[in-house]
Amino acid sequence: MKKSINQAFGRVLAAYRQLEGLSQEDFEGAAHRTYISDLERGLKSPTLEAVSKLAERLKIHPTELIAQTFALLETDKMRSSQSVIKYILNNYTKTDFTYTNKGEMFTSKEVEKAAILTNTTVITLAMIFEQVVGISLFEVIDQKPTGAFIGAIFVSNFANISSHLVLNPSQTGYPDLIPKEYLNNSSAINWDQFPH
């Protein structure tokens, strides 16, 4: 018997909830436990607002829930999601992330968060692309554009996470970051030539 869209969404929601180690009660504030139970059993249709709140609690983008739902409907299998990717952090190496002569630095946590967001974005885009077009995104673009594509997403995520770095407006093909103070500083005409 073919699953309904509500049943598929419910199965995806339950899988993500369990993956995060959350109970239905842990969604309090985003949705009531009985509503979560009804969603997971496929008895209710989620609203867009509910999908957004649930995704926020699950620490994923709402499109990941939707893309996984349609992947399950089409293939009867849950695609590998970003959330099941585990990271092994290197806690043994001291790295100096200082980027100005004033000693400003970014943290390894900021790098980690940007990497996780980038992986989530790329995997979700690849899933949606395959669902819409029917072929793998990475069969369509070769390695060099793929690197630029993923790099641009990472740099953008990093700029959004960091309160002190911004995208360099003079770099469009291969984006990079500059200290926020350089962005509106008329004395720093050549952003590409700042000291660090």
Short mmCIF file of N, CA and C in Angstrom, two decimals:
data_model
loop_
_atom_site.label_atom_id
_atom_site.label_comp_id
_atom_site.label_asym_id
_atom_site.label_seq_id
_atom_site.Cartn_x
_atom_site.Cartn_y
_atom_site.Cartn_z
N MET A 1 0.84 -1.18 0.00
CA MET A 1 0.00 0.00 0.00
C MET A 1 0.89 1.25 0.00
N LYS A 2 0.56 2.18 -0.88
CA LYS A 2 1.34 3.41 -1.00
C LYS A 2 1.06 4.34 0.19
N LYS A 3 2.13 4.96 0.68
CA LYS A 3 1.99 5.90 1.79
C LYS A 3 1.33 7.19 1.32
N SER A 4 0.57 7.81 2.21
CA SER A 4 0.06 9.15 1.92
C SER A 4 1.16 10.14 2.27
N ILE A 5 1.01 11.36 1.81
CA ILE A 5 2.00 12.39 2.12
C ILE A 5 2.08 12.62 3.63
N ASN A 6 0.93 12.55 4.32
CA ASN A 6 0.93 12.73 5.78
C ASN A 6 1.69 11.60 6.47
N GLN A 7 1.52 10.37 5.99
CA GLN A 7 2.24 9.24 6.58
C GLN A 7 3.75 9.37 6.35
N ALA A 8 4.11 9.79 5.15
CA ALA A 8 5.54 9.97 4.83
C ALA A 8 6.14 11.06 5.71
N PHE A 9 5.43 12.18 5.84
CA PHE A 9 5.93 13.26 6.70
C PHE A 9 6.07 12.76 8.13
N GLY A 10 5.09 12.02 8.61
CA GLY A 10 5.13 11.50 9.97
C GLY A 10 6.33 10.60 10.21
N ARG A 11 6.62 9.75 9.24
CA ARG A 11 7.76 8.84 9.38
C ARG A 11 9.08 9.62 9.40
N VAL A 12 9.18 10.63 8.55
CA VAL A 12 10.38 11.47 8.50
C VAL A 12 10.53 12.23 9.82
N LEU A 13 9.45 12.83 10.29
CA LEU A 13 9.48 13.59 11.54
C LEU A 13 9.93 12.70 12.70
N ALA A 14 9.35 11.51 12.79
CA ALA A 14 9.70 10.58 13.88
C ALA A 14 11.18 10.19 13.80
N ALA A 15 11.68 9.95 12.58
CA ALA A 15 13.08 9.56 12.41
C ALA A 15 14.02 10.67 12.86
N TYR A 16 13.72 11.90 12.46
CA TYR A 16 14.56 13.03 12.86
C TYR A 16 14.47 13.27 14.36
N ARG A 17 13.28 13.15 14.93
CA ARG A 17 13.10 13.35 16.37
C ARG A 17 13.95 12.34 17.14
N GLN A 18 13.87 11.08 16.74
CA GLN A 18 14.62 10.03 17.42
C GLN A 18 16.13 10.21 17.23
N LEU A 19 16.52 10.66 16.05
CA LEU A 19 17.93 10.91 15.76
C LEU A 19 18.50 11.97 16.70
N GLU A 20 17.69 12.97 17.00
CA GLU A 20 18.11 14.04 17.91
C GLU A 20 17.96 13.64 19.38
N GLY A 21 17.38 12.47 19.63
CA GLY A 21 17.18 12.02 21.01
C GLY A 21 16.10 12.79 21.74
N LEU A 22 15.10 13.27 20.99
CA LEU A 22 14.02 14.06 21.58
C LEU A 22 12.78 13.20 21.79
N SER A 23 12.02 13.54 22.82
CA SER A 23 10.71 12.92 23.01
C SER A 23 9.67 13.84 22.38
N GLN A 24 8.45 13.35 22.26
CA GLN A 24 7.39 14.21 21.72
C GLN A 24 7.15 15.40 22.64
N GLU A 25 7.35 15.22 23.93
CA GLU A 25 7.18 16.32 24.89
C GLU A 25 8.22 17.42 24.70
N ASP A 26 9.37 17.06 24.14
CA ASP A 26 10.44 18.05 23.93
C ASP A 26 10.09 19.10 22.89
N PHE A 27 9.00 18.89 22.17
CA PHE A 27 8.57 19.87 21.16
C PHE A 27 7.65 20.94 21.76
N GLU A 28 7.40 20.86 23.07
CA GLU A 28 6.53 21.84 23.73
C GLU A 28 7.03 23.24 23.40
N GLY A 29 6.13 24.11 23.03
CA GLY A 29 6.50 25.45 22.58
C GLY A 29 6.48 25.54 21.07
N ALA A 30 6.88 24.46 20.41
CA ALA A 30 6.80 24.40 18.95
C ALA A 30 5.47 23.76 18.56
N ALA A 31 5.08 22.73 19.29
CA ALA A 31 3.82 22.02 19.04
C ALA A 31 3.50 21.15 20.25
N HIS A 32 2.22 20.92 20.47
CA HIS A 32 1.78 20.08 21.59
C HIS A 32 2.10 18.61 21.30
N ARG A 33 2.34 17.84 22.35
CA ARG A 33 2.69 16.43 22.22
C ARG A 33 1.66 15.65 21.43
N THR A 34 0.37 15.91 21.65
CA THR A 34 -0.66 15.15 20.92
C THR A 34 -0.64 15.49 19.43
N TYR A 35 -0.32 16.74 19.10
CA TYR A 35 -0.22 17.14 17.70
C TYR A 35 0.97 16.42 17.05
N ILE A 36 2.10 16.35 17.76
CA ILE A 36 3.28 15.63 17.26
C ILE A 36 2.93 14.16 17.04
N SER A 37 2.23 13.58 18.00
CA SER A 37 1.82 12.17 17.88
C SER A 37 0.93 11.97 16.65
N ASP A 38 -0.03 12.87 16.46
CA ASP A 38 -0.92 12.78 15.29
C ASP A 38 -0.14 12.94 13.98
N LEU A 39 0.82 13.87 13.96
CA LEU A 39 1.65 14.05 12.77
C LEU A 39 2.46 12.79 12.47
N GLU A 40 3.09 12.24 13.49
CA GLU A 40 3.93 11.06 13.29
C GLU A 40 3.14 9.84 12.85
N ARG A 41 1.88 9.77 13.23
CA ARG A 41 1.04 8.64 12.81
C ARG A 41 0.35 8.93 11.48
N GLY A 42 0.59 10.10 10.89
CA GLY A 42 0.01 10.44 9.59
C GLY A 42 -1.44 10.83 9.66
N LEU A 43 -1.92 11.21 10.84
CA LEU A 43 -3.33 11.54 11.02
C LEU A 43 -3.63 13.01 10.77
N LYS A 44 -2.61 13.85 10.77
CA LYS A 44 -2.79 15.29 10.55
C LYS A 44 -1.84 15.76 9.46
N SER A 45 -2.24 16.86 8.83
CA SER A 45 -1.38 17.53 7.84
C SER A 45 -0.69 18.70 8.53
N PRO A 46 0.62 18.81 8.41
CA PRO A 46 1.30 19.94 9.06
C PRO A 46 1.10 21.23 8.27
N THR A 47 1.01 22.33 8.98
CA THR A 47 0.99 23.64 8.32
C THR A 47 2.43 24.06 8.05
N LEU A 48 2.61 25.04 7.20
CA LEU A 48 3.97 25.54 6.94
C LEU A 48 4.59 26.10 8.21
N GLU A 49 3.78 26.76 9.03
CA GLU A 49 4.28 27.29 10.29
C GLU A 49 4.75 26.15 11.20
N ALA A 50 3.98 25.07 11.25
CA ALA A 50 4.37 23.92 12.07
C ALA A 50 5.66 23.30 11.56
N VAL A 51 5.79 23.14 10.24
CA VAL A 51 7.01 22.58 9.66
C VAL A 51 8.21 23.44 10.05
N SER A 52 8.05 24.76 9.97
CA SER A 52 9.13 25.68 10.32
C SER A 52 9.53 25.53 11.78
N LYS A 53 8.56 25.48 12.68
CA LYS A 53 8.85 25.36 14.12
C LYS A 53 9.47 24.01 14.46
N LEU A 54 8.96 22.96 13.84
CA LEU A 54 9.50 21.62 14.09
C LEU A 54 10.95 21.52 13.61
N ALA A 55 11.20 22.06 12.42
CA ALA A 55 12.56 22.04 11.86
C ALA A 55 13.52 22.81 12.75
N GLU A 56 13.06 23.94 13.26
CA GLU A 56 13.91 24.73 14.16
C GLU A 56 14.28 23.93 15.40
N ARG A 57 13.32 23.23 15.96
CA ARG A 57 13.58 22.41 17.15
C ARG A 57 14.52 21.25 16.81
N LEU A 58 14.43 20.75 15.59
CA LEU A 58 15.28 19.64 15.15
C LEU A 58 16.65 20.11 14.65
N LYS A 59 16.82 21.44 14.58
CA LYS A 59 18.07 22.06 14.13
C LYS A 59 18.39 21.71 12.68
N ILE A 60 17.36 21.72 11.85
CA ILE A 60 17.53 21.49 10.42
C ILE A 60 16.73 22.55 9.67
N HIS A 61 16.96 22.66 8.38
CA HIS A 61 16.19 23.60 7.56
C HIS A 61 14.86 22.94 7.21
N PRO A 62 13.76 23.70 7.17
CA PRO A 62 12.46 23.11 6.84
C PRO A 62 12.45 22.35 5.51
N THR A 63 13.23 22.81 4.54
CA THR A 63 13.24 22.11 3.25
C THR A 63 13.78 20.69 3.37
N GLU A 64 14.60 20.44 4.39
CA GLU A 64 15.11 19.07 4.57
C GLU A 64 13.97 18.13 4.94
N LEU A 65 13.06 18.58 5.81
CA LEU A 65 11.89 17.76 6.16
C LEU A 65 11.03 17.50 4.93
N ILE A 66 10.80 18.54 4.15
CA ILE A 66 9.94 18.41 2.96
C ILE A 66 10.61 17.52 1.91
N ALA A 67 11.91 17.77 1.66
CA ALA A 67 12.63 16.96 0.66
C ALA A 67 12.66 15.49 1.06
N GLN A 68 12.89 15.23 2.34
CA GLN A 68 12.90 13.84 2.82
C GLN A 68 11.52 13.20 2.68
N THR A 69 10.48 13.98 2.91
CA THR A 69 9.11 13.46 2.78
C THR A 69 8.85 13.01 1.35
N PHE A 70 9.20 13.85 0.38
CA PHE A 70 8.96 13.49 -1.02
C PHE A 70 9.89 12.37 -1.48
N ALA A 71 11.12 12.33 -0.95
CA ALA A 71 12.03 11.23 -1.28
C ALA A 71 11.44 9.91 -0.78
N LEU A 72 10.87 9.92 0.40
CA LEU A 72 10.25 8.72 0.96
C LEU A 72 9.03 8.30 0.14
N LEU A 73 8.23 9.28 -0.27
CA LEU A 73 7.06 8.98 -1.10
C LEU A 73 7.46 8.35 -2.44
N GLU A 74 8.52 8.87 -3.04
CA GLU A 74 8.92 8.42 -4.37
C GLU A 74 9.68 7.10 -4.37
N THR A 75 10.45 6.85 -3.32
CA THR A 75 11.33 5.67 -3.33
C THR A 75 11.02 4.67 -2.23
N ASP A 76 10.18 5.06 -1.30
CA ASP A 76 9.87 4.27 -0.11
C ASP A 76 11.12 4.03 0.74
N LYS A 77 12.12 4.93 0.58
CA LYS A 77 13.34 4.85 1.39
C LYS A 77 13.67 6.24 1.89
N MET A 78 14.21 6.30 3.09
CA MET A 78 14.70 7.58 3.60
C MET A 78 16.10 7.79 3.02
N ARG A 79 16.30 8.92 2.37
CA ARG A 79 17.62 9.24 1.84
C ARG A 79 18.55 9.57 2.99
N SER A 80 19.83 9.42 2.75
CA SER A 80 20.81 9.77 3.77
C SER A 80 20.72 11.26 4.03
N SER A 81 20.46 11.62 5.26
CA SER A 81 20.30 13.03 5.58
C SER A 81 21.56 13.58 6.20
N GLN A 82 21.68 14.89 6.17
CA GLN A 82 22.81 15.58 6.77
C GLN A 82 22.91 15.20 8.24
N SER A 83 21.79 15.02 8.90
CA SER A 83 21.79 14.81 10.34
C SER A 83 22.47 13.52 10.76
N VAL A 84 22.60 12.55 9.87
CA VAL A 84 23.25 11.30 10.26
C VAL A 84 24.76 11.35 10.01
N ILE A 85 25.25 12.44 9.44
CA ILE A 85 26.68 12.59 9.25
C ILE A 85 27.28 12.99 10.59
N LYS A 86 28.23 12.24 11.05
CA LYS A 86 28.88 12.54 12.33
C LYS A 86 30.26 13.13 12.04
N TYR A 87 30.66 14.08 12.85
CA TYR A 87 31.93 14.75 12.66
C TYR A 87 32.89 14.35 13.76
N ILE A 88 34.12 14.10 13.39
CA ILE A 88 35.16 13.82 14.38
C ILE A 88 35.97 15.10 14.48
N LEU A 89 35.87 15.75 15.61
CA LEU A 89 36.56 17.02 15.79
C LEU A 89 38.01 16.79 16.20
N ASN A 90 38.89 17.60 15.65
CA ASN A 90 40.29 17.53 16.02
C ASN A 90 40.49 18.45 17.22
N ASN A 91 40.55 17.87 18.40
CA ASN A 91 40.73 18.66 19.62
C ASN A 91 42.19 18.70 20.06
N TYR A 92 43.08 18.13 19.28
CA TYR A 92 44.47 18.00 19.68
C TYR A 92 45.37 19.08 19.09
N THR A 93 44.94 19.68 18.01
CA THR A 93 45.78 20.66 17.34
C THR A 93 45.37 22.06 17.73
N LYS A 94 46.34 22.85 18.15
CA LYS A 94 46.05 24.25 18.43
C LYS A 94 46.22 25.01 17.12
N THR A 95 45.18 25.68 16.72
CA THR A 95 45.22 26.44 15.48
C THR A 95 45.03 27.90 15.80
N ASP A 96 45.83 28.74 15.20
CA ASP A 96 45.72 30.18 15.42
C ASP A 96 44.84 30.77 14.33
N PHE A 97 43.64 31.18 14.71
CA PHE A 97 42.70 31.76 13.76
C PHE A 97 42.71 33.29 13.83
N THR A 98 43.85 33.87 14.21
CA THR A 98 43.96 35.32 14.28
C THR A 98 44.00 35.87 12.86
N TYR A 99 43.21 36.92 12.61
CA TYR A 99 43.19 37.45 11.25
C TYR A 99 43.44 38.95 11.19
N THR A 100 43.69 39.61 12.31
CA THR A 100 44.10 41.02 12.26
C THR A 100 45.26 41.23 13.21
N ASN A 101 45.95 42.34 13.01
CA ASN A 101 47.07 42.63 13.90
C ASN A 101 46.60 43.07 15.28
N LYS A 102 45.28 43.24 15.48
CA LYS A 102 44.72 43.55 16.80
C LYS A 102 44.42 42.28 17.59
N GLY A 103 44.67 41.13 16.97
CA GLY A 103 44.46 39.87 17.67
C GLY A 103 43.06 39.30 17.54
N GLU A 104 42.23 39.86 16.65
CA GLU A 104 40.88 39.32 16.47
C GLU A 104 40.98 37.94 15.83
N MET A 105 40.12 37.04 16.27
CA MET A 105 40.16 35.69 15.73
C MET A 105 38.76 35.10 15.67
N PHE A 106 38.61 34.08 14.85
CA PHE A 106 37.37 33.33 14.84
C PHE A 106 37.63 31.99 15.50
N THR A 107 36.57 31.33 15.91
CA THR A 107 36.72 30.11 16.70
C THR A 107 36.51 28.85 15.85
N SER A 108 37.01 27.75 16.37
CA SER A 108 36.80 26.47 15.69
C SER A 108 35.33 26.10 15.70
N LYS A 109 34.58 26.56 16.71
CA LYS A 109 33.13 26.30 16.76
C LYS A 109 32.42 27.00 15.60
N GLU A 110 32.87 28.21 15.26
CA GLU A 110 32.28 28.92 14.12
C GLU A 110 32.56 28.17 12.81
N VAL A 111 33.76 27.65 12.68
CA VAL A 111 34.11 26.87 11.48
C VAL A 111 33.25 25.61 11.42
N GLU A 112 33.12 24.93 12.56
CA GLU A 112 32.32 23.70 12.61
C GLU A 112 30.86 23.97 12.24
N LYS A 113 30.30 25.03 12.82
CA LYS A 113 28.89 25.35 12.54
C LYS A 113 28.69 25.69 11.06
N ALA A 114 29.61 26.45 10.48
CA ALA A 114 29.52 26.79 9.06
C ALA A 114 29.62 25.54 8.19
N ALA A 115 30.49 24.60 8.57
CA ALA A 115 30.63 23.34 7.82
C ALA A 115 29.35 22.52 7.89
N ILE A 116 28.75 22.44 9.07
CA ILE A 116 27.51 21.68 9.23
C ILE A 116 26.39 22.31 8.41
N LEU A 117 26.26 23.64 8.47
CA LEU A 117 25.24 24.33 7.67
C LEU A 117 25.48 24.14 6.18
N THR A 118 26.73 24.17 5.77
CA THR A 118 27.07 23.97 4.36
C THR A 118 26.67 22.57 3.91
N ASN A 119 27.01 21.56 4.71
CA ASN A 119 26.64 20.19 4.36
C ASN A 119 25.13 20.03 4.28
N THR A 120 24.42 20.63 5.23
CA THR A 120 22.95 20.56 5.21
C THR A 120 22.41 21.17 3.93
N THR A 121 22.92 22.35 3.58
CA THR A 121 22.45 23.05 2.38
C THR A 121 22.74 22.25 1.12
N VAL A 122 23.97 21.76 0.99
CA VAL A 122 24.36 21.02 -0.22
C VAL A 122 23.56 19.73 -0.36
N ILE A 123 23.41 18.99 0.73
CA ILE A 123 22.66 17.73 0.67
C ILE A 123 21.20 17.99 0.34
N THR A 124 20.61 19.01 0.95
CA THR A 124 19.21 19.34 0.68
C THR A 124 19.04 19.78 -0.77
N LEU A 125 19.93 20.64 -1.27
CA LEU A 125 19.85 21.07 -2.67
C LEU A 125 20.00 19.88 -3.62
N ALA A 126 20.93 18.98 -3.31
CA ALA A 126 21.15 17.81 -4.17
C ALA A 126 19.91 16.91 -4.17
N MET A 127 19.28 16.75 -3.00
CA MET A 127 18.06 15.93 -2.93
C MET A 127 16.93 16.54 -3.75
N ILE A 128 16.74 17.85 -3.58
CA ILE A 128 15.67 18.54 -4.30
C ILE A 128 15.94 18.49 -5.80
N PHE A 129 17.20 18.74 -6.21
CA PHE A 129 17.57 18.70 -7.62
C PHE A 129 17.25 17.34 -8.22
N GLU A 130 17.63 16.28 -7.52
CA GLU A 130 17.39 14.93 -8.03
C GLU A 130 15.89 14.63 -8.11
N GLN A 131 15.12 15.13 -7.14
CA GLN A 131 13.68 14.90 -7.17
C GLN A 131 13.03 15.63 -8.34
N VAL A 132 13.49 16.84 -8.61
CA VAL A 132 12.87 17.65 -9.66
C VAL A 132 13.34 17.23 -11.05
N VAL A 133 14.65 17.03 -11.22
CA VAL A 133 15.22 16.77 -12.53
C VAL A 133 15.38 15.27 -12.81
N GLY A 134 15.57 14.50 -11.77
CA GLY A 134 15.72 13.06 -11.94
C GLY A 134 17.14 12.58 -12.12
N ILE A 135 18.11 13.48 -12.01
CA ILE A 135 19.52 13.08 -12.07
C ILE A 135 20.28 13.76 -10.93
N SER A 136 21.46 13.26 -10.65
CA SER A 136 22.27 13.79 -9.57
C SER A 136 22.84 15.16 -9.95
N LEU A 137 22.76 16.09 -9.03
CA LEU A 137 23.33 17.42 -9.23
C LEU A 137 24.81 17.33 -9.59
N PHE A 138 25.51 16.40 -8.95
CA PHE A 138 26.95 16.31 -9.14
C PHE A 138 27.35 15.54 -10.39
N GLU A 139 26.37 15.02 -11.12
CA GLU A 139 26.63 14.48 -12.46
C GLU A 139 26.54 15.60 -13.49
N VAL A 140 25.86 16.67 -13.14
CA VAL A 140 25.63 17.78 -14.05
C VAL A 140 26.78 18.79 -14.01
N ILE A 141 27.30 19.05 -12.82
CA ILE A 141 28.41 20.01 -12.71
C ILE A 141 29.70 19.25 -12.39
N ASP A 142 30.81 19.71 -12.96
CA ASP A 142 32.06 18.99 -12.71
C ASP A 142 32.75 19.51 -11.45
N GLN A 143 33.95 19.02 -11.17
CA GLN A 143 34.59 19.27 -9.89
C GLN A 143 34.93 20.73 -9.62
N LYS A 144 35.43 21.45 -10.60
CA LYS A 144 35.83 22.83 -10.36
C LYS A 144 34.63 23.70 -9.98
N PRO A 145 33.54 23.69 -10.78
CA PRO A 145 32.38 24.48 -10.36
C PRO A 145 31.77 23.97 -9.05
N THR A 146 31.86 22.67 -8.79
CA THR A 146 31.33 22.13 -7.53
C THR A 146 32.08 22.73 -6.35
N GLY A 147 33.41 22.81 -6.46
CA GLY A 147 34.21 23.39 -5.39
C GLY A 147 33.86 24.85 -5.16
N ALA A 148 33.70 25.61 -6.24
CA ALA A 148 33.33 27.02 -6.12
C ALA A 148 31.94 27.17 -5.51
N PHE A 149 31.02 26.32 -5.93
CA PHE A 149 29.64 26.31 -5.45
C PHE A 149 29.60 26.04 -3.94
N ILE A 150 30.28 24.98 -3.51
CA ILE A 150 30.29 24.62 -2.09
C ILE A 150 31.08 25.66 -1.29
N GLY A 151 32.18 26.15 -1.85
CA GLY A 151 32.96 27.19 -1.18
C GLY A 151 32.16 28.46 -0.95
N ALA A 152 31.39 28.86 -1.95
CA ALA A 152 30.56 30.07 -1.81
C ALA A 152 29.50 29.89 -0.73
N ILE A 153 28.92 28.70 -0.65
CA ILE A 153 27.93 28.42 0.40
C ILE A 153 28.60 28.46 1.77
N PHE A 154 29.79 27.84 1.89
CA PHE A 154 30.50 27.83 3.17
C PHE A 154 30.85 29.25 3.62
N VAL A 155 31.42 30.04 2.71
CA VAL A 155 31.83 31.40 3.06
C VAL A 155 30.62 32.24 3.47
N SER A 156 29.52 32.09 2.76
CA SER A 156 28.30 32.81 3.11
C SER A 156 27.79 32.39 4.49
N ASN A 157 27.77 31.09 4.76
CA ASN A 157 27.36 30.61 6.08
C ASN A 157 28.29 31.13 7.16
N PHE A 158 29.58 31.12 6.89
CA PHE A 158 30.55 31.59 7.87
C PHE A 158 30.34 33.07 8.18
N ALA A 159 30.08 33.86 7.15
CA ALA A 159 29.82 35.29 7.35
C ALA A 159 28.56 35.50 8.19
N ASN A 160 27.53 34.67 7.96
CA ASN A 160 26.29 34.80 8.74
C ASN A 160 26.49 34.40 10.19
N ILE A 161 27.35 33.44 10.46
CA ILE A 161 27.60 32.96 11.82
C ILE A 161 28.47 33.94 12.59
N SER A 162 29.48 34.46 11.92
CA SER A 162 30.46 35.33 12.56
C SER A 162 29.90 36.74 12.70
N SER A 163 30.13 37.34 13.84
CA SER A 163 29.66 38.72 14.04
C SER A 163 30.72 39.72 13.61
N HIS A 164 31.89 39.25 13.23
CA HIS A 164 32.99 40.16 12.95
C HIS A 164 33.60 40.01 11.57
N LEU A 165 33.06 39.08 10.76
CA LEU A 165 33.54 38.90 9.39
C LEU A 165 32.38 39.06 8.42
N VAL A 166 32.66 39.58 7.22
CA VAL A 166 31.63 39.77 6.19
C VAL A 166 32.19 39.30 4.85
N LEU A 167 31.27 39.07 3.90
CA LEU A 167 31.70 38.73 2.54
C LEU A 167 32.43 39.91 1.92
N ASN A 168 33.50 39.63 1.23
CA ASN A 168 34.28 40.65 0.55
C ASN A 168 33.54 41.04 -0.73
N PRO A 169 33.02 42.27 -0.82
CA PRO A 169 32.23 42.65 -2.00
C PRO A 169 33.05 42.74 -3.28
N SER A 170 34.38 42.80 -3.19
CA SER A 170 35.19 42.88 -4.41
C SER A 170 35.47 41.50 -5.00
N GLN A 171 35.08 40.44 -4.31
CA GLN A 171 35.30 39.07 -4.79
C GLN A 171 33.95 38.45 -5.15
N THR A 172 33.75 38.18 -6.42
CA THR A 172 32.47 37.59 -6.83
C THR A 172 32.63 36.15 -7.29
N GLY A 173 33.69 35.83 -8.00
CA GLY A 173 33.87 34.47 -8.51
C GLY A 173 34.24 33.48 -7.42
N TYR A 174 35.15 33.88 -6.56
CA TYR A 174 35.60 33.03 -5.45
C TYR A 174 35.52 33.87 -4.19
N PRO A 175 34.37 33.86 -3.53
CA PRO A 175 34.16 34.76 -2.40
C PRO A 175 35.09 34.48 -1.23
N ASP A 176 35.44 35.54 -0.55
CA ASP A 176 36.22 35.39 0.67
C ASP A 176 35.67 36.34 1.72
N LEU A 177 36.27 36.31 2.90
CA LEU A 177 35.79 37.10 4.02
C LEU A 177 36.79 38.19 4.36
N ILE A 178 36.27 39.29 4.88
CA ILE A 178 37.12 40.37 5.39
C ILE A 178 36.58 40.77 6.75
N PRO A 179 37.42 41.40 7.59
CA PRO A 179 36.91 41.91 8.86
C PRO A 179 35.80 42.93 8.60
N LYS A 180 34.76 42.89 9.40
CA LYS A 180 33.60 43.77 9.21
C LYS A 180 34.00 45.23 9.17
N GLU A 181 35.00 45.60 9.97
CA GLU A 181 35.42 47.00 10.03
C GLU A 181 35.97 47.51 8.70
N TYR A 182 36.44 46.63 7.83
CA TYR A 182 36.96 47.04 6.52
C TYR A 182 35.85 47.34 5.52
N LEU A 183 34.65 46.85 5.78
CA LEU A 183 33.57 46.96 4.81
C LEU A 183 33.21 48.41 4.52
N ASN A 184 33.06 49.22 5.54
CA ASN A 184 32.64 50.61 5.35
C ASN A 184 33.77 51.59 5.64
N ASN A 185 34.99 51.12 5.62
CA ASN A 185 36.14 51.95 5.92
C ASN A 185 36.67 52.53 4.61
N SER A 186 36.48 53.83 4.42
CA SER A 186 36.89 54.45 3.16
C SER A 186 38.40 54.47 2.99
N SER A 187 39.16 54.33 4.09
CA SER A 187 40.62 54.32 3.96
C SER A 187 41.12 52.98 3.42
N ALA A 188 40.30 51.92 3.55
CA ALA A 188 40.70 50.59 3.05
C ALA A 188 40.11 50.39 1.66
N ILE A 189 40.71 51.04 0.67
CA ILE A 189 40.18 50.99 -0.69
C ILE A 189 40.36 49.61 -1.30
N ASN A 190 41.53 49.03 -1.09
CA ASN A 190 41.81 47.72 -1.67
C ASN A 190 41.59 46.63 -0.62
N TRP A 191 40.39 46.12 -0.57
CA TRP A 191 40.05 45.10 0.43
C TRP A 191 40.92 43.86 0.29
N ASP A 192 41.38 43.59 -0.90
CA ASP A 192 42.19 42.40 -1.11
C ASP A 192 43.59 42.53 -0.51
N GLN A 193 43.95 43.72 -0.08
CA GLN A 193 45.31 43.93 0.39
C GLN A 193 45.37 44.25 1.88
N PHE A 194 44.35 43.84 2.65
CA PHE A 194 44.45 44.10 4.08
C PHE A 194 45.54 43.21 4.67
N PRO A 195 46.15 43.61 5.82
CA PRO A 195 47.41 43.02 6.25
C PRO A 195 47.41 41.53 6.60
N HIS A 196 46.30 40.91 6.91
CA HIS A 196 46.35 39.49 7.31
C HIS A 196 45.40 38.68 6.48
#
